[in-house]
CSV table of C-alpha atoms and ligand atoms in Angstrom, one decimal:
chain,number,residue,atom,x,y,z
Y,34,UNK,CA,124.7,119.8,101.9
Y,35,UNK,CA,127.6,118.3,99.8
Y,36,UNK,CA,129.7,120.7,97.8
Y,37,UNK,CA,133.0,118.9,98.1
Y,38,UNK,CA,134.9,117.6,95.1
Y,39,UNK,CA,136.8,114.4,95.7
Y,40,UNK,CA,139.9,113.3,93.7
Y,41,UNK,CA,140.9,109.7,93.0
Y,42,UNK,CA,144.2,109.4,91.0
Y,43,UNK,CA,145.6,106.4,89.2
Y,44,UNK,CA,148.6,105.7,87.2
Y,45,UNK,CA,146.8,105.3,83.9
Y,46,UNK,CA,143.4,106.0,82.3
Y,47,UNK,CA,142.7,102.3,82.1
Y,48,UNK,CA,143.3,102.0,85.9
Y,49,UNK,CA,141.0,104.9,86.6
Y,50,UNK,CA,138.4,103.4,84.3
Y,51,UNK,CA,138.6,100.1,86.2
Y,52,UNK,CA,138.3,102.0,89.5
Y,53,UNK,CA,135.1,103.7,88.2
Y,54,UNK,CA,133.7,100.3,87.1
Y,55,UNK,CA,134.2,98.9,90.6
Y,56,UNK,CA,132.6,102.0,92.1
Y,57,UNK,CA,129.6,101.6,89.9
Y,58,UNK,CA,129.5,97.9,90.7
Y,59,UNK,CA,129.0,98.7,94.3
Y,60,UNK,CA,126.6,101.6,93.7
Y,61,UNK,CA,124.0,100.0,91.4
Y,62,UNK,CA,122.9,96.9,93.4
Y,63,UNK,CA,122.1,99.1,96.4
Y,64,UNK,CA,119.2,100.5,94.4
Y,65,UNK,CA,116.2,98.1,94.6
Y,66,UNK,CA,114.1,100.0,92.0
Y,67,UNK,CA,115.2,101.8,88.8
Y,68,UNK,CA,118.6,103.5,88.6
Y,69,UNK,CA,118.9,106.3,86.2
Y,70,UNK,CA,122.4,107.0,84.9
Y,71,UNK,CA,123.6,109.5,82.2
Y,72,UNK,CA,126.5,108.9,79.9
Y,73,UNK,CA,128.9,111.4,78.4
Y,74,UNK,CA,130.4,111.3,75.0
Y,75,UNK,CA,133.9,111.9,73.5
Y,76,UNK,CA,136.8,109.4,73.5
Y,77,UNK,CA,137.6,108.8,77.2
Y,78,UNK,CA,134.2,107.1,78.0
Y,79,UNK,CA,135.1,104.4,75.4
Y,80,UNK,CA,137.8,103.1,77.8
Y,81,UNK,CA,135.3,102.9,80.6
Y,82,UNK,CA,132.4,101.4,78.5
Y,83,UNK,CA,134.8,98.7,77.3
Y,84,UNK,CA,135.8,97.9,80.9
Y,85,UNK,CA,132.1,97.9,82.0
Y,86,UNK,CA,131.1,95.6,79.1
Y,87,UNK,CA,134.0,93.2,79.8
Y,88,UNK,CA,133.6,93.1,83.6
Y,89,UNK,CA,129.9,93.0,84.0
Y,90,UNK,CA,128.5,91.5,80.8
Y,91,UNK,CA,126.9,88.6,82.7
Y,92,UNK,CA,125.7,90.5,85.7
Y,93,UNK,CA,121.9,91.1,85.8
Y,94,UNK,CA,122.1,94.2,87.9
Y,95,UNK,CA,121.8,96.2,84.7
Y,96,UNK,CA,118.1,95.1,84.6
Y,97,UNK,CA,117.1,98.1,86.8
Y,98,UNK,CA,119.4,100.6,85.0
Y,99,UNK,CA,118.0,103.3,82.6
Y,100,UNK,CA,120.6,104.9,80.3
Y,101,UNK,CA,120.5,108.6,79.4
Y,102,UNK,CA,123.0,111.0,77.8
Y,103,UNK,CA,124.4,114.2,79.4
Y,104,UNK,CA,124.7,115.6,75.9
Y,105,UNK,CA,124.5,114.7,72.3
Y,106,UNK,CA,125.7,116.0,69.0
Y,107,UNK,CA,122.8,117.0,66.7
Y,108,UNK,CA,123.5,114.3,64.2
Y,109,UNK,CA,121.5,111.1,63.3
Y,110,UNK,CA,122.0,108.1,65.6
Y,111,UNK,CA,124.0,106.3,63.0
Y,112,UNK,CA,126.5,109.1,62.6
Y,113,UNK,CA,130.1,108.4,63.8
Y,114,UNK,CA,129.9,111.6,65.7
Y,115,UNK,CA,126.9,110.4,67.7
Y,116,UNK,CA,127.5,109.8,71.5
Y,117,UNK,CA,124.6,107.3,71.3
Y,118,UNK,CA,126.2,105.3,68.5
Y,119,UNK,CA,129.5,105.1,70.5
Y,120,UNK,CA,127.7,104.0,73.7
Y,121,UNK,CA,125.6,101.5,71.8
Y,122,UNK,CA,128.7,99.8,70.2
Y,123,UNK,CA,130.8,99.8,73.3
Y,124,UNK,CA,128.3,99.3,76.1
Y,125,UNK,CA,124.7,98.8,75.4
Y,126,UNK,CA,124.8,96.1,72.8
Y,127,UNK,CA,127.6,94.1,74.7
Y,128,UNK,CA,125.5,94.3,77.9
Y,129,UNK,CA,122.3,93.4,76.0
Y,130,UNK,CA,120.3,96.5,77.4
Y,131,UNK,CA,116.7,96.5,76.4
Y,132,UNK,CA,115.5,99.3,74.2
Y,133,UNK,CA,113.0,100.5,76.8
Y,134,UNK,CA,115.9,101.3,79.1
Y,135,UNK,CA,117.7,103.4,76.6
Y,136,UNK,CA,116.7,107.0,76.3
Y,137,UNK,CA,118.7,108.7,73.6
Y,138,UNK,CA,118.7,112.4,72.7
Y,139,UNK,CA,117.2,112.6,69.2
Y,140,UNK,CA,120.1,114.2,67.2
Y,141,UNK,CA,118.2,113.9,64.0
Y,142,UNK,CA,115.4,116.4,64.7
Y,143,UNK,CA,115.5,120.2,65.2
Y,144,UNK,CA,117.8,120.8,68.2
Y,145,UNK,CA,115.3,123.0,70.1
Y,146,UNK,CA,112.6,120.4,69.6
Y,147,UNK,CA,114.9,117.7,70.8
Y,148,UNK,CA,116.0,119.6,73.9
Y,149,UNK,CA,112.4,120.3,74.8
Y,150,UNK,CA,111.4,116.6,74.1
Y,151,UNK,CA,114.3,115.3,76.2
Y,152,UNK,CA,113.6,117.7,79.1
Y,153,UNK,CA,110.0,116.5,79.2
Y,154,UNK,CA,111.0,112.8,79.1
Y,155,UNK,CA,113.4,113.4,82.0
Y,156,UNK,CA,110.7,115.3,84.0
Y,157,UNK,CA,108.1,112.5,83.3
Y,158,UNK,CA,110.5,109.6,84.1
Y,159,UNK,CA,112.8,110.5,87.1
Y,160,UNK,CA,112.3,111.1,90.8
Y,161,UNK,CA,111.8,114.9,91.4
Y,162,UNK,CA,113.4,116.9,94.3
Y,163,UNK,CA,112.5,120.5,94.7
Y,164,UNK,CA,111.0,120.6,91.3
Y,165,UNK,CA,114.2,119.2,89.6
Y,166,UNK,CA,114.7,115.6,88.3
Y,167,UNK,CA,117.2,113.5,90.2
Y,168,UNK,CA,119.8,111.3,88.3
Y,169,UNK,CA,121.3,108.5,90.4
Y,170,UNK,CA,124.5,108.9,88.5
Y,171,UNK,CA,125.9,111.3,85.9
Y,172,UNK,CA,129.1,110.4,84.2
Y,173,UNK,CA,130.9,113.4,82.7
Y,174,UNK,CA,134.2,114.2,80.9
Y,175,UNK,CA,136.0,117.5,80.6
Y,176,UNK,CA,137.5,119.0,77.4
Y,177,UNK,CA,140.9,120.7,77.4
Y,178,UNK,CA,139.0,124.1,77.4
Y,179,UNK,CA,137.2,123.1,80.7
Y,180,UNK,CA,133.9,122.3,79.0
Y,181,UNK,CA,131.8,119.5,80.4
Y,182,UNK,CA,128.7,117.8,78.8
Y,183,UNK,CA,128.2,120.4,76.0
Y,184,UNK,CA,128.5,123.5,78.2
Y,185,UNK,CA,131.3,125.5,76.6
Y,186,UNK,CA,133.4,128.5,78.0
Y,187,UNK,CA,132.1,130.9,75.2
Y,188,UNK,CA,128.4,130.1,76.2
Y,189,UNK,CA,128.5,130.8,79.9
Y,190,UNK,CA,125.0,132.3,79.7
Y,191,UNK,CA,123.7,128.7,79.5
Y,192,UNK,CA,125.0,128.1,83.0
Y,193,UNK,CA,122.2,130.2,84.4
Y,194,UNK,CA,119.4,128.2,82.7
Y,195,UNK,CA,116.6,126.9,84.8
Y,196,UNK,CA,115.7,124.2,82.3
Y,197,UNK,CA,116.8,120.6,82.3
Y,198,UNK,CA,118.4,120.8,78.8
Y,199,UNK,CA,119.6,123.5,76.5
Y,200,UNK,CA,120.9,123.8,72.9
Y,201,UNK,CA,124.5,124.8,72.6
Y,202,UNK,CA,127.2,124.5,69.8
Y,203,UNK,CA,130.7,123.1,69.6
Y,204,UNK,CA,132.8,126.3,69.2
Y,205,UNK,CA,135.3,124.9,66.7
Y,206,UNK,CA,132.8,123.8,64.2
Y,207,UNK,CA,129.4,125.4,65.1
Y,208,UNK,CA,127.9,121.8,65.4
Y,209,UNK,CA,124.7,122.1,67.4
Y,210,UNK,CA,124.5,120.1,70.7
Y,211,UNK,CA,121.7,119.3,73.2
Y,212,UNK,CA,123.1,119.3,76.7
Y,213,UNK,CA,122.2,118.9,80.4
Y,214,UNK,CA,122.2,122.1,82.3
Y,215,UNK,CA,124.2,122.8,85.4
Y,216,UNK,CA,120.9,123.0,87.4
Y,217,UNK,CA,120.0,119.4,86.3
Y,218,UNK,CA,123.6,118.0,86.8
Y,219,UNK,CA,123.9,119.6,90.3
Y,220,UNK,CA,120.7,117.8,91.5
Y,221,UNK,CA,122.2,114.4,90.9
Y,222,UNK,CA,123.0,111.9,93.7
Y,223,UNK,CA,126.4,111.1,92.2
Y,224,UNK,CA,128.5,112.9,89.6
Y,225,UNK,CA,131.7,111.2,88.3
Y,226,UNK,CA,134.2,113.1,86.1
Y,227,UNK,CA,136.5,110.8,84.2
Y,228,UNK,CA,139.3,113.1,83.2
Y,229,UNK,CA,142.5,111.4,82.0
Y,230,UNK,CA,145.2,112.8,79.8
Y,231,UNK,CA,147.9,115.5,79.6
Y,232,UNK,CA,145.6,117.9,77.7
Y,233,UNK,CA,143.5,118.3,80.8
Y,234,UNK,CA,146.4,119.0,83.3
Y,235,UNK,CA,146.3,122.7,83.3
Y,236,UNK,CA,142.5,123.0,83.7
Y,237,UNK,CA,142.6,120.4,86.6
Y,238,UNK,CA,145.3,122.5,88.3
Y,239,UNK,CA,143.2,125.7,87.9
Y,240,UNK,CA,140.1,124.1,89.2
Y,241,UNK,CA,141.7,122.5,92.3
Y,242,UNK,CA,143.9,125.4,93.2
Y,243,UNK,CA,141.0,127.9,93.0
Y,244,UNK,CA,142.7,130.1,90.5
Y,245,UNK,CA,140.7,133.0,89.0
Y,246,UNK,CA,140.8,131.3,85.6
Y,247,UNK,CA,138.6,128.5,87.0
Y,248,UNK,CA,135.7,130.9,87.0
Y,249,UNK,CA,135.8,130.8,83.2
Y,250,UNK,CA,135.4,127.1,83.1
Y,251,UNK,CA,131.9,125.5,82.9
Y,252,UNK,CA,133.2,122.4,84.8
Y,253,UNK,CA,133.9,124.7,87.8
Y,254,UNK,CA,130.2,125.2,88.2
Y,255,UNK,CA,129.4,121.5,88.6
Y,256,UNK,CA,128.8,121.2,92.4
Y,257,UNK,CA,126.1,118.7,93.3
Y,258,UNK,CA,123.9,120.3,96.0
Y,259,UNK,CA,123.0,117.1,97.8
Y,260,UNK,CA,125.2,114.5,96.0
Y,261,UNK,CA,128.7,113.2,95.8
Y,262,UNK,CA,131.2,114.4,93.1
Y,263,UNK,CA,134.4,112.5,92.3
Y,264,UNK,CA,137.1,113.3,89.7
Y,265,UNK,CA,138.9,110.2,88.5
Y,266,UNK,CA,142.2,111.3,87.1
Y,267,UNK,CA,145.3,109.7,85.8
Y,268,UNK,CA,149.0,110.8,86.5
Y,269,UNK,CA,148.9,113.0,83.3
Y,270,UNK,CA,145.8,115.0,84.2
Y,271,UNK,CA,146.8,115.1,87.9
Y,272,UNK,CA,150.4,116.0,87.2
Y,273,UNK,CA,150.2,119.5,88.5
Y,274,UNK,CA,148.3,118.8,91.8
H,385,LIG,C1,131.0,115.2,74.1
H,385,LIG,C2,131.3,115.0,75.5
H,385,LIG,C3,132.3,116.0,76.0
H,385,LIG,C4,133.5,115.2,76.5
H,385,LIG,C5,134.7,116.1,76.6
H,385,LIG,C6,135.9,115.2,76.9
H,385,LIG,O1,129.9,115.0,73.6
H,385,LIG,O2,132.1,115.5,73.4
H,385,LIG,O3,130.2,114.9,76.3
H,385,LIG,O4,131.8,116.8,77.1
H,385,LIG,O5,133.2,114.6,77.7
H,385,LIG,O6,134.8,116.7,75.4
H,385,LIG,O7,136.1,114.4,75.7
H,385,LIG,P1,137.4,113.4,75.8
H,385,LIG,O8,137.1,112.4,76.8
H,385,LIG,O9,137.3,112.8,74.3
H,385,LIG,O10,138.5,114.1,75.9
């Protein structure tokens, strides 16, 4: 039973992204059949996606990989806010990933319908353990408020969901989101949190020093039951550890 959280810290976000890329390079080929990995959104992943695209564009080990998203903004796929659009530009097109290996969240339809449809697709596609789908790898980020995926501190009720996906909203704008739930994330084999930057420093300190405040942070509830969880930090985000 794994509940530990590992920390790997690097001088810069770029160095941390390169370390994640090396970790993924070792992880994926060990899977002979399909490998289901979920991407997160925001700006940090761009650094990682560019490293993956540069480093592995020629490798054919992506052939077994199916790409999913841990969350999506409820906008059309061509919208600049779309996590899918960012990943397509920085990773999927450069790697030449086939469309049948890309499973995007439909941001253009009713959020409740999109959440249900995505949950069903995940249930029908992935390995199931104790009734819950198993991702081989989930890449997450963390916001300065301690949110992860699109699970926000002012919507802690969602943390108790027994579904695979839920509808949430970005507090600052009310923008609807579709997000993985804690239940789904905690059933993954590997969870990587790529959390660089000074704006994350205080939250990282709260999480790793077990402060009471951490109980108000959704990221604090990410604890894979069977899997491995690694925080990849830079000197800014790890500065108070
Ligand atoms: C999203 C992400 C979100 C992100 C954090 C960190 O859709 O915005 O999934 O959870 O990972 O907000 O974003 P940055 O890496 O841009 O700080």
